[in-house]
Every structure is written in structure tokens, then in C-alpha cells.
Amino acid sequence: MKKTFSALALALTVCLPSTLYAKNNVVVVATGGTIAGAGASATNSATYTAAKVPVDALLNAVPQIQELANVSGVQALQIASESITDKELIQLARKVNELVKDPKVNGLVITHGTDTMEETAFFLNLVIHTDKPIVLVGSMRPGTALSADGPLNLYNAVALASSDSAKGKGTLVMMNDNVYAARDVAKTINIHTNAFNSQWGALGTVVEGKTYWFRTSTKLHNDSSAFNIEDIKGDALPLVQIVYGSDNMLPESYLALQKAGVQAIVNAGTGNGSVPNYIVPTLVKLQQEGIQIVRSSRVANGFVLRNAEQPDDKYGWVVAHDLNPQKARLLTALALTKTKDAKTLQEMFYNY
Ligand code: GLU
């Protein structure tokens, strides 16, 4: 009896941690940015060189992440995110696709520069078919600065990526303790650590390694997306560019893009994606010549209402709904790999 009891006790102590409490495997895919930045002194919180520190050093700087998950690192890029082109985006997506297909991987963290983190997050949200958590994270201060925000952001990101509760919620952005949906998160302040926001609110928050959820995104993403990185050939997307709206615009800005070979122009218009009366004829003509015109807005919040301010039905134009111009560029480029029909493109803007 005594023997059976001690055998049972031994089995429990040996087996419980590795079965019931087995840690998930998380891969940190490093791409550069400030989170991998280094400055000359601790007071250089804004003057430093981005994309310097390799992934192993990033992971070793926060040993506590190994308590949350079995964490390993991959260096995919070492770049400041404003220099990412479609080529790097596609390359990164292929790497991410390979990793999520690995049955041993439970979740991914992607360390990234904050400037275009919202674009990369949205792109992965559209083209990676998985329910495994994919979490993008960055920092506003380099690791060498006083009160560097990278270490806790990374800890939170690993907590989120290793959490089964994050499965199927779409590609996520973890910044400043908040969890955001890739589709509506944006960098809204360029100098403080609360740099990211969504007009529809955060999905949740991470506190001391535990994730608390408050809402989910209703839009198509990852497994439910019609786009797939495996269908993208080569290293470029259909060319789509943005023109920023203001007073005193020039038709030549749009015509130069036509000359450069764009298949669509996202107009980051004023207010409701408005187009000046002296620009309308140029955009009507470009649409008739086969270039899609997508009306987005330079205003960060709200959404562009179809057939308001401009007769979109009459002109065959598309509205970007609540996607900001940079996300509208990516959705349009992906859509153009499947369709040239403005009505189908419009539906996509409502669904993603
Ligand atoms: N501009 C750099 C980048 O986006 C550094 C900014 C940052 O990561 O916060 O990679």
C-alpha cells in the first residue's frame, strides 16, 4: 500500500508538469526596428540606430520569457520598417507560413519596427492560413534607453502568443500592454510609448503574463481569408500607390503614377475621402483607362461612406470603408491578384 502510494506520488510529481502544464513552443521571428535598436547612451530614447541587435540577444535580455513558453528565435530580416517593400513583406510571409505549418510550433511573435508594423500585421492577417497566434511587437525606445519598453512588450507578446485563448483571433499587435486587431490598429503617436491605437478599441490587455479579452474582430482574417501567401508568385504585388489629399493639389501627381504603371490609386482624401472638383475629371479618366480608384481618408477615425461627397456608383470608384490608406493599399494589391472588378473589390473592403 505504502509502495503504491509513493509510486503514485512520484508519478504525479514527475508527470504533471510535463503533461498538464507542458509549455507551448513559441518562435520569435526578428525583423529589426527599435526593439532591436541601440543608442549611444541611456538618455538617447529617441536618437539611436534601429535594427542592430540580433534575435538571440533580444531573447537573452528577457530570460523570463522562457518561463512562459519554450522560446526560440529566427532572424528573418534586420531592417528599419519604413524600408520594407513588397519583396520583404512576401519573404516574411513565406517564412511565417512555413513556421505555422510546423506542428511543433504553437505560436509566433514577430519583432518589428513600429513605423509599418500595422501594414505587416494586416498583410499577415490576410495571407496566412492558421488559427495559431501571430503577434507583432515593437518598442518606441531602444533597449539601451532608460525605461526601455521593449522587454515588457516582448514578455507580453510571448505570453499572448503562447496563450491558447489567442487562437483564431486573427493576427495581433501587442504594444504598451494592449492587444490590437491587425486590421484596425495604427501608429497614432510617433514619440511616446502609447504609440498604437485603434478607433474601435483594444481587443484585450496582458497583465503579468495573463491575457484578458474584451472583444473580438468581426472581419475575415487568416483561416477565413480568401487570400493565401501560397498563391502569390514572385516577389512583387500589383503596383498600388497612395496620393495624399490637401488643398491645392495637382493632377500631375496622379498622372505620374499612371506613367509608373500603377494598377490602382488609393486617394487619402480629406474628410470623407473627398476629391477636389478640379481633380475629379483626372480620376474619372484614370478609372476609364483601367486604374482602380479607392477613396480612403487622411482622417484617422471614422470611415468613408460610399456615394457620399462623390457618386462612386457612377464613376466606378471604390471606398476603403474604415481601412486607412496604407492598409487600403495592401488590400487593393491583394485583391488585384484575383479580380479587376470594382464591385468585387468594394465587397472585399466591407468584409476585411
Ligand atoms: N523607423 C524605425 C522602424 O520602424 C524605428 C521606429 C520603431 O521601430 O519604433 O523600424
mmCIF file of C-alpha atoms and ligand atoms in Angstrom:
data_model
loop_
_atom_site.group_PDB
_atom_site.id
_atom_site.type_symbol
_atom_site.label_atom_id
_atom_site.label_comp_id
_atom_site.label_asym_id
_atom_site.label_seq_id
_atom_site.Cartn_x
_atom_site.Cartn_y
_atom_site.Cartn_z
ATOM 1 C CA MET A 1 0.000 0.000 0.000
ATOM 2 C CA LYS A 2 2.779 2.343 1.092
ATOM 3 C CA LYS A 3 4.746 1.378 -2.003
ATOM 4 C CA THR A 4 1.761 2.085 -4.306
ATOM 5 C CA PHE A 5 1.236 5.487 -2.677
ATOM 6 C CA SER A 6 4.834 6.588 -3.126
ATOM 7 C CA ALA A 7 4.874 5.296 -6.699
ATOM 8 C CA LEU A 8 1.739 7.375 -7.358
ATOM 9 C CA ALA A 9 3.253 10.446 -5.705
ATOM 10 C CA LEU A 10 6.397 10.063 -7.785
ATOM 11 C CA ALA A 11 4.372 9.628 -10.973
ATOM 12 C CA LEU A 12 2.377 12.771 -10.167
ATOM 13 C CA THR A 13 5.386 14.946 -9.470
ATOM 14 C CA VAL A 14 7.272 13.689 -12.498
ATOM 15 C CA CYS A 15 4.386 13.600 -14.966
ATOM 16 C CA LEU A 16 2.157 16.541 -14.050
ATOM 17 C CA PRO A 17 4.450 19.361 -15.112
ATOM 18 C CA SER A 18 5.253 17.785 -18.461
ATOM 19 C CA THR A 19 1.690 16.737 -19.336
ATOM 20 C CA LEU A 20 -0.873 19.062 -17.774
ATOM 21 C CA TYR A 21 1.478 22.021 -17.659
ATOM 22 C CA ALA A 22 3.547 21.482 -20.795
ATOM 23 C CA LYS A 23 4.722 24.802 -22.140
ATOM 24 C CA ASN A 24 3.823 25.862 -25.666
ATOM 25 C CA ASN A 25 6.559 26.396 -28.255
ATOM 26 C CA VAL A 26 6.848 29.978 -29.455
ATOM 27 C CA VAL A 27 9.179 31.179 -32.201
ATOM 28 C CA VAL A 28 10.283 34.807 -32.173
ATOM 29 C CA VAL A 29 10.818 35.992 -35.755
ATOM 30 C CA ALA A 30 13.011 39.092 -35.621
ATOM 31 C CA THR A 31 12.866 41.727 -38.357
ATOM 32 C CA GLY A 32 14.615 44.757 -36.815
ATOM 33 C CA GLY A 33 13.112 48.078 -35.711
ATOM 34 C CA THR A 34 13.652 49.995 -32.478
ATOM 35 C CA ILE A 35 13.085 46.901 -30.362
ATOM 36 C CA ALA A 36 16.402 45.778 -31.899
ATOM 37 C CA GLY A 37 17.845 49.306 -31.727
ATOM 38 C CA ALA A 38 20.829 50.658 -29.826
ATOM 39 C CA GLY A 39 21.672 54.205 -28.763
ATOM 40 C CA ALA A 40 24.905 55.861 -27.660
ATOM 41 C CA SER A 41 23.713 56.441 -24.081
ATOM 42 C CA ALA A 42 20.845 55.602 -21.716
ATOM 43 C CA THR A 43 19.316 59.035 -22.236
ATOM 44 C CA ASN A 44 19.072 58.533 -26.006
ATOM 45 C CA SER A 45 15.429 57.421 -26.039
ATOM 46 C CA ALA A 46 14.699 58.866 -29.493
ATOM 47 C CA THR A 47 18.128 59.174 -31.150
ATOM 48 C CA TYR A 48 19.590 55.762 -31.914
ATOM 49 C CA THR A 49 20.125 53.260 -34.702
ATOM 50 C CA ALA A 50 17.282 50.827 -35.349
ATOM 51 C CA ALA A 51 17.782 47.176 -36.370
ATOM 52 C CA LYS A 52 21.153 46.446 -34.698
ATOM 53 C CA VAL A 53 20.631 43.788 -32.028
ATOM 54 C CA PRO A 54 20.362 40.141 -33.204
ATOM 55 C CA VAL A 55 17.475 37.903 -32.128
ATOM 56 C CA ASP A 56 19.474 35.813 -29.621
ATOM 57 C CA ALA A 57 20.485 38.950 -27.711
ATOM 58 C CA LEU A 58 16.855 40.120 -27.716
ATOM 59 C CA LEU A 59 15.708 36.831 -26.195
ATOM 60 C CA ASN A 60 18.567 36.659 -23.683
ATOM 61 C CA ALA A 61 17.734 40.161 -22.457
ATOM 62 C CA VAL A 62 14.356 38.876 -21.209
ATOM 63 C CA PRO A 63 15.073 35.436 -19.673
ATOM 64 C CA GLN A 64 11.596 35.451 -18.043
ATOM 65 C CA ILE A 65 10.000 34.618 -21.408
ATOM 66 C CA GLN A 66 11.323 31.052 -21.034
ATOM 67 C CA GLU A 67 9.009 30.634 -18.025
ATOM 68 C CA LEU A 68 6.027 31.351 -20.302
ATOM 69 C CA ALA A 69 6.967 29.106 -23.241
ATOM 70 C CA ASN A 70 9.816 27.275 -24.925
ATOM 71 C CA VAL A 71 11.065 30.226 -26.919
ATOM 72 C CA SER A 72 13.440 30.050 -29.864
ATOM 73 C CA GLY A 73 14.481 32.756 -32.312
ATOM 74 C CA VAL A 74 14.794 33.231 -36.067
ATOM 75 C CA GLN A 75 16.365 36.280 -37.721
ATOM 76 C CA ALA A 76 14.183 36.890 -40.793
ATOM 77 C CA LEU A 77 15.257 40.478 -41.563
ATOM 78 C CA GLN A 78 17.324 43.195 -39.875
ATOM 79 C CA ILE A 79 15.717 46.364 -41.173
ATOM 80 C CA ALA A 80 14.050 49.623 -40.177
ATOM 81 C CA SER A 81 10.427 49.014 -41.104
ATOM 82 C CA GLU A 82 9.990 52.108 -43.305
ATOM 83 C CA SER A 83 12.370 50.398 -45.762
ATOM 84 C CA ILE A 84 10.212 47.285 -46.129
ATOM 85 C CA THR A 85 8.931 46.776 -49.673
ATOM 86 C CA ASP A 86 6.514 44.178 -51.021
ATOM 87 C CA LYS A 87 9.560 41.966 -51.567
ATOM 88 C CA GLU A 88 10.434 41.779 -47.836
ATOM 89 C CA LEU A 89 6.762 41.528 -46.921
ATOM 90 C CA ILE A 90 6.278 38.487 -49.152
ATOM 91 C CA GLN A 91 9.572 36.961 -47.963
ATOM 92 C CA LEU A 92 8.497 37.383 -44.322
ATOM 93 C CA ALA A 93 5.026 35.976 -45.003
ATOM 94 C CA ARG A 94 6.566 32.877 -46.602
ATOM 95 C CA LYS A 95 8.767 32.351 -43.527
ATOM 96 C CA VAL A 96 5.762 32.812 -41.222
ATOM 97 C CA ASN A 97 3.735 30.380 -43.345
ATOM 98 C CA GLU A 98 6.488 27.757 -43.071
ATOM 99 C CA LEU A 99 6.634 28.176 -39.283
ATOM 100 C CA VAL A 100 2.871 27.989 -38.630
ATOM 101 C CA LYS A 101 2.729 24.794 -40.714
ATOM 102 C CA ASP A 102 5.239 23.183 -38.326
ATOM 103 C CA PRO A 103 3.201 21.060 -35.867
ATOM 104 C CA LYS A 104 5.796 21.713 -33.149
ATOM 105 C CA VAL A 105 5.159 25.479 -33.262
ATOM 106 C CA ASN A 106 2.223 26.766 -31.182
ATOM 107 C CA GLY A 107 2.582 30.491 -31.720
ATOM 108 C CA LEU A 108 4.694 33.204 -33.312
ATOM 109 C CA VAL A 109 5.992 36.565 -32.154
ATOM 110 C CA ILE A 110 7.316 38.930 -34.805
ATOM 111 C CA THR A 111 9.534 41.735 -33.554
ATOM 112 C CA HIS A 112 9.154 44.656 -35.926
ATOM 113 C CA GLY A 113 9.786 48.362 -36.373
ATOM 114 C CA THR A 114 6.749 50.348 -35.338
ATOM 115 C CA ASP A 115 6.560 52.561 -38.450
ATOM 116 C CA THR A 116 4.957 49.957 -40.711
ATOM 117 C CA MET A 117 4.033 47.307 -38.155
ATOM 118 C CA GLU A 118 0.358 47.888 -38.931
ATOM 119 C CA GLU A 119 0.956 47.085 -42.612
ATOM 120 C CA THR A 120 2.874 43.860 -41.960
ATOM 121 C CA ALA A 121 0.301 42.760 -39.362
ATOM 122 C CA PHE A 122 -2.568 43.381 -41.780
ATOM 123 C CA PHE A 123 -0.782 41.615 -44.636
ATOM 124 C CA LEU A 124 -0.194 38.503 -42.479
ATOM 125 C CA ASN A 125 -3.814 38.751 -41.275
ATOM 126 C CA LEU A 126 -4.862 38.435 -44.923
ATOM 127 C CA VAL A 127 -2.474 35.813 -46.316
ATOM 128 C CA ILE A 128 -1.533 33.334 -43.550
ATOM 129 C CA HIS A 129 -3.959 30.472 -43.068
ATOM 130 C CA THR A 130 -3.730 29.353 -39.467
ATOM 131 C CA ASP A 131 -5.505 29.635 -36.143
ATOM 132 C CA LYS A 132 -2.183 29.774 -34.291
ATOM 133 C CA PRO A 133 -1.485 33.127 -32.623
ATOM 134 C CA ILE A 134 0.692 35.500 -34.659
ATOM 135 C CA VAL A 135 1.681 38.506 -32.564
ATOM 136 C CA LEU A 136 3.607 41.539 -33.800
ATOM 137 C CA VAL A 137 5.504 43.575 -31.258
ATOM 138 C CA GLY A 138 7.864 46.533 -31.266
ATOM 139 C CA SER A 139 9.073 49.256 -28.983
ATOM 140 C CA MET A 140 9.370 53.008 -29.015
ATOM 141 C CA ARG A 141 12.658 53.126 -27.089
ATOM 142 C CA PRO A 142 15.778 51.091 -27.849
ATOM 143 C CA GLY A 143 16.922 48.517 -25.287
ATOM 144 C CA THR A 144 19.803 50.806 -24.317
ATOM 145 C CA ALA A 145 17.465 53.615 -23.117
ATOM 146 C CA LEU A 146 16.182 54.420 -19.635
ATOM 147 C CA SER A 147 12.738 52.808 -19.185
ATOM 148 C CA ALA A 148 13.086 50.825 -22.391
ATOM 149 C CA ASP A 149 9.637 49.485 -23.309
ATOM 150 C CA GLY A 150 10.860 46.573 -25.473
ATOM 151 C CA PRO A 151 11.481 43.977 -22.720
ATOM 152 C CA LEU A 152 7.969 44.109 -21.229
ATOM 153 C CA ASN A 153 6.398 44.355 -24.692
ATOM 154 C CA LEU A 154 8.307 41.200 -25.686
ATOM 155 C CA TYR A 155 7.318 39.421 -22.458
ATOM 156 C CA ASN A 156 3.661 40.312 -23.096
ATOM 157 C CA ALA A 157 3.897 39.230 -26.731
ATOM 158 C CA VAL A 158 5.283 35.805 -25.767
ATOM 159 C CA ALA A 159 2.543 35.471 -23.122
ATOM 160 C CA LEU A 160 -0.055 36.260 -25.791
ATOM 161 C CA ALA A 161 1.442 34.015 -28.490
ATOM 162 C CA SER A 162 1.649 31.090 -26.058
ATOM 163 C CA SER A 163 -1.900 31.566 -24.851
ATOM 164 C CA ASP A 164 -4.442 29.110 -26.300
ATOM 165 C CA SER A 165 -7.059 31.836 -25.818
ATOM 166 C CA ALA A 166 -5.401 33.830 -28.637
ATOM 167 C CA LYS A 167 -6.053 31.057 -31.202
ATOM 168 C CA GLY A 168 -8.290 32.065 -34.102
ATOM 169 C CA LYS A 169 -8.480 35.728 -33.092
ATOM 170 C CA GLY A 170 -6.560 36.944 -36.137
ATOM 171 C CA THR A 171 -3.114 38.456 -36.377
ATOM 172 C CA LEU A 172 -2.498 40.627 -33.331
ATOM 173 C CA VAL A 173 -0.361 43.602 -32.357
ATOM 174 C CA MET A 174 0.930 43.787 -28.783
ATOM 175 C CA MET A 175 2.068 47.230 -27.667
ATOM 176 C CA ASN A 176 2.046 49.038 -24.318
ATOM 177 C CA ASP A 177 0.115 46.177 -22.604
ATOM 178 C CA ASN A 178 -2.702 46.336 -25.178
ATOM 179 C CA VAL A 179 -3.769 43.672 -27.686
ATOM 180 C CA TYR A 180 -4.986 45.079 -31.013
ATOM 181 C CA ALA A 181 -6.514 43.555 -34.148
ATOM 182 C CA ALA A 182 -4.195 43.887 -37.155
ATOM 183 C CA ARG A 183 -6.917 45.384 -39.380
ATOM 184 C CA ASP A 184 -7.684 48.467 -37.313
ATOM 185 C CA VAL A 185 -4.555 49.167 -35.291
ATOM 186 C CA ALA A 186 -2.476 52.177 -36.295
ATOM 187 C CA LYS A 187 0.543 54.076 -35.055
ATOM 188 C CA THR A 188 -1.026 57.302 -33.870
ATOM 189 C CA ILE A 189 1.742 58.941 -31.822
ATOM 190 C CA ASN A 190 5.332 58.878 -33.030
ATOM 191 C CA ILE A 191 7.200 59.905 -29.876
ATOM 192 C CA HIS A 192 5.571 58.204 -26.854
ATOM 193 C CA THR A 193 5.287 54.596 -25.714
ATOM 194 C CA ASN A 194 1.475 54.610 -26.108
ATOM 195 C CA ALA A 195 2.107 54.822 -29.851
ATOM 196 C CA PHE A 196 -0.624 52.452 -31.058
ATOM 197 C CA ASN A 197 -4.354 52.734 -31.012
ATOM 198 C CA SER A 198 -7.495 51.536 -32.736
ATOM 199 C CA GLN A 199 -10.584 53.652 -33.125
ATOM 200 C CA TRP A 200 -12.628 50.522 -32.266
ATOM 201 C CA GLY A 201 -10.609 49.840 -29.133
ATOM 202 C CA ALA A 202 -8.128 47.214 -27.996
ATOM 203 C CA LEU A 203 -9.249 43.575 -28.057
ATOM 204 C CA GLY A 204 -7.731 42.957 -24.669
ATOM 205 C CA THR A 205 -4.802 43.517 -22.403
ATOM 206 C CA VAL A 206 -1.943 41.484 -20.912
ATOM 207 C CA VAL A 207 -1.113 41.882 -17.231
ATOM 208 C CA GLU A 208 1.661 39.910 -15.516
ATOM 209 C CA GLY A 209 1.715 37.346 -18.317
ATOM 210 C CA LYS A 210 -2.054 36.720 -18.381
ATOM 211 C CA THR A 211 -4.287 37.785 -21.268
ATOM 212 C CA TYR A 212 -7.691 39.378 -20.609
ATOM 213 C CA TRP A 213 -10.069 39.633 -23.610
ATOM 214 C CA PHE A 214 -12.843 42.177 -24.033
ATOM 215 C CA ARG A 215 -13.861 41.951 -27.718
ATOM 216 C CA THR A 216 -13.068 40.162 -30.990
ATOM 217 C CA SER A 217 -12.835 41.317 -34.590
ATOM 218 C CA THR A 218 -15.861 40.518 -36.782
ATOM 219 C CA LYS A 219 -13.937 40.731 -40.072
ATOM 220 C CA LEU A 220 -12.416 37.937 -42.172
ATOM 221 C CA HIS A 221 -8.854 37.010 -41.271
ATOM 222 C CA ASN A 222 -6.279 34.220 -41.544
ATOM 223 C CA ASP A 223 -8.193 30.913 -41.902
ATOM 224 C CA SER A 224 -11.292 32.678 -43.260
ATOM 225 C CA SER A 225 -9.392 34.891 -45.735
ATOM 226 C CA ALA A 226 -9.669 34.300 -49.489
ATOM 227 C CA PHE A 227 -6.028 35.324 -49.914
ATOM 228 C CA ASN A 228 -3.139 32.963 -49.357
ATOM 229 C CA ILE A 229 0.601 33.586 -49.484
ATOM 230 C CA GLU A 230 0.909 30.215 -51.244
ATOM 231 C CA ASP A 231 -0.948 31.684 -54.251
ATOM 232 C CA ILE A 232 1.414 34.651 -54.595
ATOM 233 C CA LYS A 233 4.040 34.096 -57.254
ATOM 234 C CA GLY A 234 7.300 36.037 -57.428
ATOM 235 C CA ASP A 235 8.295 38.835 -55.084
ATOM 236 C CA ALA A 236 6.032 41.740 -56.016
ATOM 237 C CA LEU A 237 2.346 42.618 -55.618
ATOM 238 C CA PRO A 238 0.306 44.522 -58.222
ATOM 239 C CA LEU A 239 1.512 48.125 -58.000
ATOM 240 C CA VAL A 240 -0.756 50.343 -55.885
ATOM 241 C CA GLN A 241 0.244 53.763 -54.589
ATOM 242 C CA ILE A 242 -1.281 56.439 -52.350
ATOM 243 C CA VAL A 243 -1.866 60.131 -53.073
ATOM 244 C CA TYR A 244 -2.315 62.321 -50.010
ATOM 245 C CA GLY A 245 -5.185 64.816 -50.182
ATOM 246 C CA SER A 246 -4.872 68.505 -49.327
ATOM 247 C CA ASP A 247 -5.921 71.825 -50.729
ATOM 248 C CA ASN A 248 -4.140 73.000 -53.896
ATOM 249 C CA MET A 249 -3.499 69.560 -55.437
ATOM 250 C CA LEU A 250 -2.042 68.739 -58.863
ATOM 251 C CA PRO A 251 -3.494 66.265 -61.407
ATOM 252 C CA GLU A 252 0.128 65.549 -62.316
ATOM 253 C CA SER A 253 0.609 63.588 -59.053
ATOM 254 C CA TYR A 254 -1.928 61.002 -60.250
ATOM 255 C CA LEU A 255 -0.712 61.072 -63.861
ATOM 256 C CA ALA A 256 2.858 60.386 -62.746
ATOM 257 C CA LEU A 257 1.628 57.243 -61.007
ATOM 258 C CA GLN A 258 -0.182 56.153 -64.162
ATOM 259 C CA LYS A 259 3.112 56.571 -66.011
ATOM 260 C CA ALA A 260 4.838 54.477 -63.339
ATOM 261 C CA GLY A 261 2.399 51.642 -64.100
ATOM 262 C CA VAL A 262 0.057 51.591 -61.098
ATOM 263 C CA GLN A 263 -2.982 49.332 -61.282
ATOM 264 C CA ALA A 264 -4.789 51.303 -58.563
ATOM 265 C CA ILE A 265 -4.502 54.582 -56.710
ATOM 266 C CA VAL A 266 -5.588 54.986 -53.104
ATOM 267 C CA ASN A 267 -6.708 58.560 -52.607
ATOM 268 C CA ALA A 268 -6.074 59.526 -48.981
ATOM 269 C CA GLY A 269 -8.612 62.277 -49.341
ATOM 270 C CA THR A 270 -9.730 64.971 -46.975
ATOM 271 C CA GLY A 271 -12.796 64.310 -44.761
ATOM 272 C CA ASN A 272 -14.989 61.601 -46.321
ATOM 273 C CA GLY A 273 -12.238 60.712 -48.796
ATOM 274 C CA SER A 274 -13.185 63.813 -50.749
ATOM 275 C CA VAL A 275 -11.761 64.638 -54.177
ATOM 276 C CA PRO A 276 -11.337 68.295 -55.269
ATOM 277 C CA ASN A 277 -13.633 69.297 -58.174
ATOM 278 C CA TYR A 278 -10.599 70.094 -60.343
ATOM 279 C CA ILE A 279 -9.156 66.559 -59.734
ATOM 280 C CA VAL A 280 -12.395 64.621 -60.390
ATOM 281 C CA PRO A 281 -12.014 64.593 -64.230
ATOM 282 C CA THR A 282 -8.496 63.124 -63.909
ATOM 283 C CA LEU A 283 -9.677 60.291 -61.630
ATOM 284 C CA VAL A 284 -12.737 59.589 -63.806
ATOM 285 C CA LYS A 285 -10.429 59.276 -66.823
ATOM 286 C CA LEU A 286 -7.896 57.076 -64.995
ATOM 287 C CA GLN A 287 -10.696 54.719 -63.923
ATOM 288 C CA GLN A 288 -11.913 54.517 -67.547
ATOM 289 C CA GLU A 289 -8.352 53.651 -68.558
ATOM 290 C CA GLY A 290 -8.320 50.670 -66.146
ATOM 291 C CA ILE A 291 -6.855 52.099 -62.942
ATOM 292 C CA GLN A 292 -8.939 51.388 -59.823
ATOM 293 C CA ILE A 293 -9.649 54.459 -57.714
ATOM 294 C CA VAL A 294 -10.014 53.752 -53.995
ATOM 295 C CA ARG A 295 -11.250 56.581 -51.797
ATOM 296 C CA SER A 296 -9.717 56.419 -48.327
ATOM 297 C CA SER A 297 -9.264 59.303 -45.889
ATOM 298 C CA ARG A 298 -6.417 61.208 -44.331
ATOM 299 C CA VAL A 299 -8.621 61.445 -41.209
ATOM 300 C CA ALA A 300 -7.561 58.728 -38.772
ATOM 301 C CA ASN A 301 -11.004 57.922 -37.381
ATOM 302 C CA GLY A 302 -14.420 57.192 -38.878
ATOM 303 C CA PHE A 303 -14.994 55.574 -42.270
ATOM 304 C CA VAL A 304 -15.555 56.656 -45.861
ATOM 305 C CA LEU A 305 -19.210 56.420 -46.775
ATOM 306 C CA ARG A 306 -19.939 55.214 -50.320
ATOM 307 C CA ASN A 307 -21.701 57.688 -52.653
ATOM 308 C CA ALA A 308 -21.327 60.466 -50.100
ATOM 309 C CA GLU A 309 -19.391 63.531 -51.367
ATOM 310 C CA GLN A 310 -18.735 61.648 -54.635
ATOM 311 C CA PRO A 311 -21.005 59.428 -56.834
ATOM 312 C CA ASP A 312 -18.920 56.226 -56.558
ATOM 313 C CA ASP A 313 -21.555 54.104 -58.348
ATOM 314 C CA LYS A 314 -21.497 56.454 -61.342
ATOM 315 C CA TYR A 315 -17.690 56.672 -61.544
ATOM 316 C CA GLY A 316 -16.941 53.002 -60.723
ATOM 317 C CA TRP A 317 -14.844 54.044 -57.746
ATOM 318 C CA VAL A 318 -14.369 52.081 -54.506
ATOM 319 C CA VAL A 319 -14.404 53.287 -50.892
ATOM 320 C CA ALA A 320 -11.899 51.914 -48.383
ATOM 321 C CA HIS A 321 -14.525 51.889 -45.606
ATOM 322 C CA ASP A 322 -12.589 52.168 -42.302
ATOM 323 C CA LEU A 323 -9.230 50.928 -43.605
ATOM 324 C CA ASN A 324 -6.561 53.603 -43.511
ATOM 325 C CA PRO A 325 -4.745 54.409 -46.779
ATOM 326 C CA GLN A 326 -1.745 52.170 -46.066
ATOM 327 C CA LYS A 327 -3.974 49.171 -45.323
ATOM 328 C CA ALA A 328 -6.194 50.022 -48.296
ATOM 329 C CA ARG A 329 -3.055 49.833 -50.461
ATOM 330 C CA LEU A 330 -2.347 46.263 -49.321
ATOM 331 C CA LEU A 331 -5.930 45.004 -49.612
ATOM 332 C CA THR A 332 -6.230 46.537 -53.086
ATOM 333 C CA ALA A 333 -2.941 44.975 -54.203
ATOM 334 C CA LEU A 334 -4.013 41.531 -52.976
ATOM 335 C CA ALA A 335 -7.496 41.945 -54.463
ATOM 336 C CA LEU A 336 -5.947 42.758 -57.846
ATOM 337 C CA THR A 337 -4.294 39.320 -57.853
ATOM 338 C CA LYS A 338 -7.847 37.928 -58.056
ATOM 339 C CA THR A 339 -10.133 40.476 -59.711
ATOM 340 C CA LYS A 340 -10.294 43.647 -61.802
ATOM 341 C CA ASP A 341 -13.941 44.200 -60.904
ATOM 342 C CA ALA A 342 -14.599 47.319 -58.799
ATOM 343 C CA LYS A 343 -17.780 45.841 -57.271
ATOM 344 C CA THR A 344 -15.909 42.736 -56.041
ATOM 345 C CA LEU A 345 -13.150 44.977 -54.695
ATOM 346 C CA GLN A 346 -15.773 47.040 -52.863
ATOM 347 C CA GLU A 347 -17.210 43.895 -51.224
ATOM 348 C CA MET A 348 -13.724 42.992 -50.025
ATOM 349 C CA PHE A 349 -13.392 46.359 -48.329
ATOM 350 C CA TYR A 350 -16.563 45.643 -46.372
ATOM 351 C CA ASN A 351 -15.519 42.070 -45.491
ATOM 352 C CA TYR A 352 -11.902 42.537 -44.392
HETATM 353 N N1 GLU B 1 11.702 53.744 -38.057
HETATM 354 C C1 GLU B 1 12.167 52.540 -37.435
HETATM 355 C C2 GLU B 1 11.293 51.349 -37.777
HETATM 356 O O1 GLU B 1 10.101 51.473 -37.965
HETATM 357 C C3 GLU B 1 12.278 52.669 -35.960
HETATM 358 C C4 GLU B 1 10.972 53.022 -35.304
HETATM 359 C C5 GLU B 1 10.461 51.993 -34.355
HETATM 360 O O2 GLU B 1 10.671 50.800 -34.510
HETATM 361 O O3 GLU B 1 9.792 52.405 -33.389
HETATM 362 O O4 GLU B 1 11.815 50.263 -37.821
#
